[in-house]
Short mmCIF file of C-alpha atoms in Angstrom, two decimals:
data_model
loop_
_atom_site.label_atom_id
_atom_site.label_comp_id
_atom_site.label_asym_id
_atom_site.label_seq_id
_atom_site.Cartn_x
_atom_site.Cartn_y
_atom_site.Cartn_z
CA ALA T 1 -67.67 28.74 -43.13
CA GLY T 2 -70.89 30.36 -43.55
CA ALA T 3 -72.01 33.85 -44.05
CA SER T 4 -71.81 36.24 -41.23
CA ILE T 5 -74.90 36.62 -39.19
CA ALA T 6 -75.73 40.55 -39.85
CA SER T 7 -79.23 41.22 -37.24
CA LEU T 8 -80.91 39.58 -34.68
CA GLN T 9 -84.26 40.14 -34.53
CA ARG T 10 -87.46 39.28 -31.64
CA HIS T 11 -90.62 37.78 -32.48
CA PRO T 12 -93.34 40.22 -31.22
CA THR T 13 -94.45 37.88 -28.44
CA GLY T 14 -91.34 37.39 -27.48
CA ASP T 15 -91.73 33.58 -28.06
CA GLY T 16 -89.01 33.53 -30.76
CA TYR T 17 -86.38 35.54 -33.30
CA TRP T 18 -84.97 35.55 -36.70
CA LEU T 19 -81.54 35.55 -37.52
CA CYS T 20 -80.13 36.95 -41.18
CA THR T 21 -76.81 37.13 -42.29
CA ALA T 22 -74.96 39.13 -44.45
CA ASP T 23 -76.15 36.77 -47.74
CA GLY T 24 -79.48 37.14 -47.38
CA GLY T 25 -80.05 33.53 -45.41
CA VAL T 26 -83.10 33.77 -42.69
CA GLU T 27 -83.22 31.29 -39.83
CA SER T 28 -85.85 31.02 -38.06
CA PHE T 29 -86.62 30.00 -34.19
CA GLY T 30 -89.10 29.12 -31.60
CA GLU T 31 -92.56 31.01 -32.58
CA SER T 32 -90.97 32.33 -35.53
CA ALA T 33 -91.94 31.58 -39.09
CA PHE T 34 -89.90 31.76 -42.03
CA HIS T 35 -91.34 33.36 -45.02
CA GLY T 36 -88.25 33.13 -47.38
CA SER T 37 -85.07 35.03 -47.68
CA MET T 38 -82.15 35.99 -50.49
CA ALA T 39 -80.22 33.24 -50.28
CA GLY T 40 -78.91 31.78 -53.09
CA LEU T 41 -79.06 35.47 -55.05
CA ALA T 42 -76.91 38.01 -56.03
CA LEU T 43 -77.00 40.84 -53.99
CA ALA T 44 -75.94 43.89 -54.92
CA SER T 45 -74.84 44.47 -51.94
CA PRO T 46 -74.84 42.73 -48.72
CA VAL T 47 -77.54 42.47 -46.26
CA VAL T 48 -76.76 44.47 -43.10
CA ASP T 49 -80.50 44.62 -41.02
CA MET T 50 -83.81 43.28 -40.96
CA ALA T 51 -86.92 44.68 -39.28
CA VAL T 52 -89.69 42.47 -38.12
CA HIS T 53 -93.56 43.47 -38.92
CA PRO T 54 -95.38 44.32 -35.93
CA THR T 55 -97.63 41.30 -36.47
CA GLY T 56 -94.22 38.79 -36.47
CA ASN T 57 -95.88 38.00 -39.68
CA GLY T 58 -93.22 38.90 -42.10
CA TYR T 59 -89.89 41.01 -42.35
CA TRP T 60 -87.74 43.35 -44.48
CA LEU T 61 -84.22 42.82 -44.97
CA LEU T 62 -82.32 45.95 -45.68
CA GLY T 63 -78.70 46.05 -47.98
CA ALA T 64 -76.15 48.35 -47.65
CA ASP T 65 -77.32 50.12 -50.58
CA GLY T 66 -80.47 50.40 -49.09
CA GLY T 67 -82.26 47.71 -51.06
CA VAL T 68 -84.77 46.65 -49.49
CA PHE T 69 -86.49 42.74 -49.77
CA SER T 70 -89.98 42.19 -48.10
CA PHE T 71 -91.42 38.58 -47.48
CA GLY T 72 -94.54 37.64 -45.71
CA GLN T 73 -97.17 40.24 -44.63
CA ALA T 74 -94.18 43.28 -44.30
CA PRO T 75 -94.92 45.23 -47.09
CA PHE T 76 -92.49 47.29 -49.79
CA HIS T 77 -93.04 51.24 -49.21
CA GLY T 78 -89.36 52.07 -51.50
CA SER T 79 -85.80 51.84 -51.03
CA THR T 80 -82.45 54.20 -51.72
CA GLY T 81 -81.28 50.91 -54.09
CA ASN T 82 -80.98 52.81 -57.24
CA LEU T 83 -79.66 55.66 -55.94
CA ARG T 84 -76.02 56.37 -55.06
CA LEU T 85 -75.41 57.47 -51.33
CA GLN T 86 -72.87 59.21 -49.81
CA GLN T 87 -72.17 56.12 -47.06
CA PRO T 88 -73.98 52.96 -46.41
CA VAL T 89 -76.60 52.22 -44.74
CA VAL T 90 -76.50 50.51 -41.64
CA GLY T 91 -79.39 49.84 -39.68
CA MET T 92 -83.02 49.88 -39.84
CA ALA T 93 -86.66 50.06 -37.84
CA PRO T 94 -89.89 49.75 -38.58
CA HIS T 95 -92.54 51.74 -37.99
CA PRO T 96 -95.12 50.27 -35.41
CA SER T 97 -98.53 50.63 -37.82
CA GLY T 98 -96.54 48.23 -40.07
CA LYS T 99 -97.16 50.67 -42.64
CA GLY T 100 -93.52 52.11 -42.93
CA TYR T 101 -90.01 51.86 -42.03
CA TRP T 102 -86.71 53.82 -41.40
CA PHE T 103 -82.91 53.12 -42.34
CA VAL T 104 -79.92 55.03 -41.34
CA ALA T 105 -77.13 55.13 -43.18
CA SER T 106 -73.04 55.37 -41.08
CA ASP T 107 -73.19 59.24 -41.51
CA GLY T 108 -76.32 59.50 -39.75
CA GLY T 109 -78.19 60.30 -42.74
CA VAL T 110 -82.18 59.03 -41.96
CA PHE T 111 -84.60 57.63 -44.87
CA ALA T 112 -88.16 57.65 -44.12
CA PHE T 113 -90.75 55.52 -46.03
CA GLY T 114 -94.39 54.48 -45.92
CA ASN T 115 -95.80 56.40 -42.95
CA ALA T 116 -92.25 56.75 -41.27
CA GLY T 117 -92.26 60.72 -40.81
CA PHE T 118 -88.28 62.17 -40.97
CA PHE T 119 -87.93 63.95 -37.61
CA GLY T 120 -84.10 64.89 -38.56
CA SER T 121 -80.74 63.34 -38.79
CA THR T 122 -76.73 64.10 -38.65
CA GLY T 123 -76.45 63.36 -41.67
CA ALA T 124 -74.84 66.87 -42.49
CA ILE T 125 -72.82 67.12 -39.38
CA THR T 126 -69.70 65.59 -39.35
CA LEU T 127 -69.79 62.79 -36.78
CA ARG T 128 -67.10 61.33 -34.26
CA ARG T 129 -67.72 57.63 -34.68
CA PRO T 130 -70.17 56.35 -37.63
CA VAL T 131 -73.65 55.73 -36.46
CA VAL T 132 -74.72 51.60 -36.29
CA GLY T 133 -78.43 51.57 -35.74
CA MET T 134 -81.34 53.13 -34.75
CA ALA T 135 -84.93 52.46 -33.11
CA SER T 136 -88.25 53.62 -33.21
CA THR T 137 -90.31 54.87 -30.20
CA PRO T 138 -93.29 53.06 -29.32
CA SER T 139 -95.85 56.03 -31.36
CA GLY T 140 -93.14 55.88 -34.44
CA LYS T 141 -93.34 59.45 -33.73
CA GLY T 142 -89.57 59.90 -33.12
CA TYR T 143 -86.50 57.65 -33.22
CA TRP T 144 -83.04 57.12 -31.44
CA LEU T 145 -79.55 56.94 -33.37
CA VAL T 146 -77.02 55.37 -32.30
CA ALA T 147 -72.89 55.60 -33.03
CA ASP T 148 -70.61 53.10 -32.10
CA ASP T 149 -68.69 54.91 -29.05
CA GLY T 150 -72.29 54.59 -27.61
CA GLY T 151 -73.46 58.36 -28.61
CA LEU T 152 -77.50 58.60 -28.93
CA PHE T 153 -79.12 61.01 -31.16
CA ALA T 154 -82.95 61.68 -30.33
CA TYR T 155 -85.42 63.01 -32.67
CA GLY T 156 -89.38 63.31 -32.51
CA ASP T 157 -90.92 62.25 -29.53
CA ALA T 158 -87.51 60.03 -28.61
CA ARG T 159 -86.08 61.24 -25.27
CA PHE T 160 -82.27 61.03 -24.46
CA PHE T 161 -81.92 59.00 -21.40
CA GLY T 162 -77.77 59.01 -21.31
CA SER T 163 -74.99 57.68 -23.30
CA THR T 164 -71.76 56.18 -23.60
CA GLY T 165 -70.55 58.62 -25.52
CA ALA T 166 -67.98 60.67 -23.23
CA MET T 167 -66.60 57.49 -21.93
CA THR T 168 -64.12 55.06 -23.46
CA LEU T 169 -64.91 52.19 -23.74
CA ALA T 170 -63.26 48.79 -24.21
CA ARG T 171 -65.13 47.59 -27.30
CA PRO T 172 -67.50 49.39 -29.91
CA VAL T 173 -71.41 49.82 -29.91
CA VAL T 174 -73.11 47.54 -32.52
CA GLY T 175 -76.51 47.83 -31.19
CA MET T 176 -79.67 49.42 -29.28
CA THR T 177 -82.96 48.65 -28.44
CA PRO T 178 -85.91 50.24 -26.61
CA THR T 179 -87.74 48.85 -23.50
CA PRO T 180 -91.80 48.62 -24.21
CA SER T 181 -92.27 52.34 -22.72
CA GLY T 182 -89.46 54.19 -24.78
CA LYS T 183 -88.40 55.24 -21.62
CA GLY T 184 -85.26 54.02 -21.59
CA TYR T 185 -83.15 51.92 -23.85
CA TRP T 186 -79.99 49.63 -23.55
CA LEU T 187 -76.91 49.42 -25.90
CA VAL T 188 -74.57 46.52 -26.78
CA ALA T 189 -71.05 46.62 -27.20
CA ASP T 190 -69.53 43.50 -29.58
CA ASP T 191 -67.98 41.99 -26.38
CA GLY T 192 -71.34 41.76 -25.05
CA GLY T 193 -70.90 44.78 -22.79
CA ILE T 194 -74.23 46.30 -22.08
CA PHE T 195 -74.97 49.91 -20.83
CA ALA T 196 -79.20 50.63 -19.65
CA PHE T 197 -80.27 53.87 -19.51
CA GLY T 198 -83.53 55.50 -18.06
CA ASP T 199 -86.57 52.72 -17.44
CA ALA T 200 -83.98 50.31 -18.76
CA GLY T 201 -82.96 47.75 -15.81
CA PHE T 202 -79.26 45.97 -16.30
CA HIS T 203 -79.94 42.05 -15.91
CA GLY T 204 -76.22 41.26 -16.43
CA SER T 205 -73.47 41.12 -19.79
CA LEU T 206 -71.11 39.38 -21.58
CA GLY T 207 -68.57 42.22 -21.05
CA ASP T 208 -66.36 40.45 -18.50
CA ARG T 209 -66.11 36.85 -20.31
CA VAL T 210 -64.48 35.55 -23.28
CA VAL T 211 -66.53 34.74 -25.98
CA PRO T 212 -65.89 32.66 -29.41
CA GLY T 213 -67.05 35.24 -31.55
CA ARG T 214 -68.54 38.95 -31.64
CA VAL T 215 -71.78 40.11 -30.39
CA ILE T 216 -73.92 41.76 -33.44
CA GLY T 217 -76.98 43.15 -31.51
CA ILE T 218 -79.61 43.16 -28.63
CA ALA T 219 -83.14 42.75 -28.32
CA ALA T 220 -85.91 42.59 -25.57
#
């Protein structure tokens, strides 16, 4: 069996997408071009996420140790690959300018590079459930963190529109994506259940179907 899928990312036009695998492999579909990968190379830690440059002409891969691998027009702005982290890194978000990025660890610690500003984190707080992902606001002046119970943490100009943190979920949340306006977001659970908040519309889900594998993310 091949390496598990770590991340799904859409092309900025919506006419394609990329999948990356835990061993650093990248598969491109539609308008999305292949700019390179880490497949076949020895990695210190598995790849856990991928972020796409706003032009669509490059991408970053993120390792669980905070190592960053840059391809195409996506520039390298720094990493934590040479630091000892308290908890593994789980997610990444690009700055809308393409000149920086954030990543987040499972304890909610946030690391900002390039022109991505630091607006706060949960790294000093004991969380009920681990953080599993993050997303940037359209302005790049804020971000959301999401935990696997659907708890939402908003920083900077990111607004809180609701969460599932107080609900009992059938399956854990694995990712989130904001609406283009930044005035809403969707959460997805690993059974394909979708939770829509703010101006995010509900267009259906897989939550009531039997799927052969686990959903690992959402793109809009």
